[in-house]
Amino acid sequence: MKKTLGRVAAAAAAVGIMFAGAGTAWADWVYIGSYPNEAQCEAEAVKYRSSDVGAACYYDRGHAEWDLVIWSIGG
């Protein structure tokens, strides 16, 4: 549980830093899961992306894996 919460916090912090300037509320990002490589993460991200939902993969250097996060684009 502690490891999962650490991943969520790390993903939220990374996303907040990267997209705060873009006007996206980073608090609205949701951690979906971790994947061993970028290709698997992107394959899963495609399933979430739509006109209302964005998805992105970020490398978590501390855990040596790719984290998938999603957020609402629609209003």
Coordinates of C-alpha atoms in Angstrom, one line a residue:
M1 CA 0.0 0.0 0.0
K2 CA 2.8 2.4 0.9
K3 CA 4.5 1.7 -2.4
T4 CA 1.3 2.4 -4.4
L5 CA 0.7 5.6 -2.6
G6 CA 4.3 6.7 -3.3
R7 CA 3.7 6.0 -7.0
V8 CA 0.5 8.0 -7.0
A9 CA 2.2 10.9 -5.3
A10 CA 5.2 10.8 -7.7
A11 CA 2.9 10.6 -10.7
A12 CA 0.8 13.5 -9.4
A13 CA 3.9 15.6 -8.7
A14 CA 5.4 14.9 -12.1
V15 CA 2.2 15.7 -13.9
G16 CA 1.6 18.8 -11.9
I17 CA 5.0 20.2 -12.7
M18 CA 4.8 19.3 -16.4
F19 CA 1.3 20.6 -17.1
A20 CA 0.5 23.2 -14.5
G21 CA 1.5 25.9 -17.0
A22 CA -0.8 24.4 -19.6
G23 CA -3.9 25.2 -17.6
T24 CA -4.7 21.6 -16.7
A25 CA -5.7 21.0 -13.1
W26 CA -3.2 18.4 -12.0
A27 CA -5.4 17.4 -9.0
D28 CA -7.8 15.9 -11.6
W29 CA -5.3 13.4 -12.9
V30 CA -5.9 9.8 -12.0
Y31 CA -3.1 7.2 -11.7
I32 CA -4.2 4.0 -13.6
G33 CA -1.2 1.7 -13.3
S34 CA 2.4 0.9 -14.0
Y35 CA 3.9 -1.0 -16.9
P36 CA 7.4 -2.5 -17.5
N37 CA 8.0 -0.6 -20.8
E38 CA 6.7 2.4 -22.7
A39 CA 5.1 0.3 -25.5
Q40 CA 2.8 -1.5 -23.0
C41 CA 1.9 1.7 -21.3
E42 CA 1.0 3.5 -24.6
A43 CA -1.0 0.5 -25.7
E44 CA -3.1 0.8 -22.6
A45 CA -3.3 4.6 -22.8
V46 CA -4.9 4.3 -26.3
K47 CA -7.8 2.5 -24.7
Y48 CA -8.6 5.5 -22.5
R49 CA -8.0 8.4 -24.9
S50 CA -11.1 10.1 -26.3
S51 CA -12.4 13.5 -27.0
D52 CA -13.2 13.8 -23.3
V53 CA -10.2 11.9 -21.7
G54 CA -6.5 12.5 -22.1
A55 CA -3.9 9.8 -21.2
A56 CA -0.1 10.0 -20.8
C57 CA 2.7 7.7 -19.8
Y58 CA 5.6 9.0 -17.7
Y59 CA 8.8 7.1 -16.8
D60 CA 9.1 6.7 -13.0
R61 CA 12.9 6.6 -12.6
G62 CA 12.6 5.6 -8.9
H63 CA 10.6 2.5 -9.7
A64 CA 12.1 1.9 -13.2
E65 CA 8.6 1.6 -14.8
W66 CA 6.1 3.5 -16.8
D67 CA 3.1 5.1 -15.1
L68 CA -0.2 5.7 -16.9
V69 CA -2.3 8.7 -15.8
I70 CA -5.6 10.0 -17.3
W71 CA -7.5 13.3 -16.9
S72 CA -10.7 14.9 -18.1
I73 CA -10.4 17.2 -21.1
G74 CA -14.1 17.9 -21.5
G75 CA -16.0 20.6 -19.8

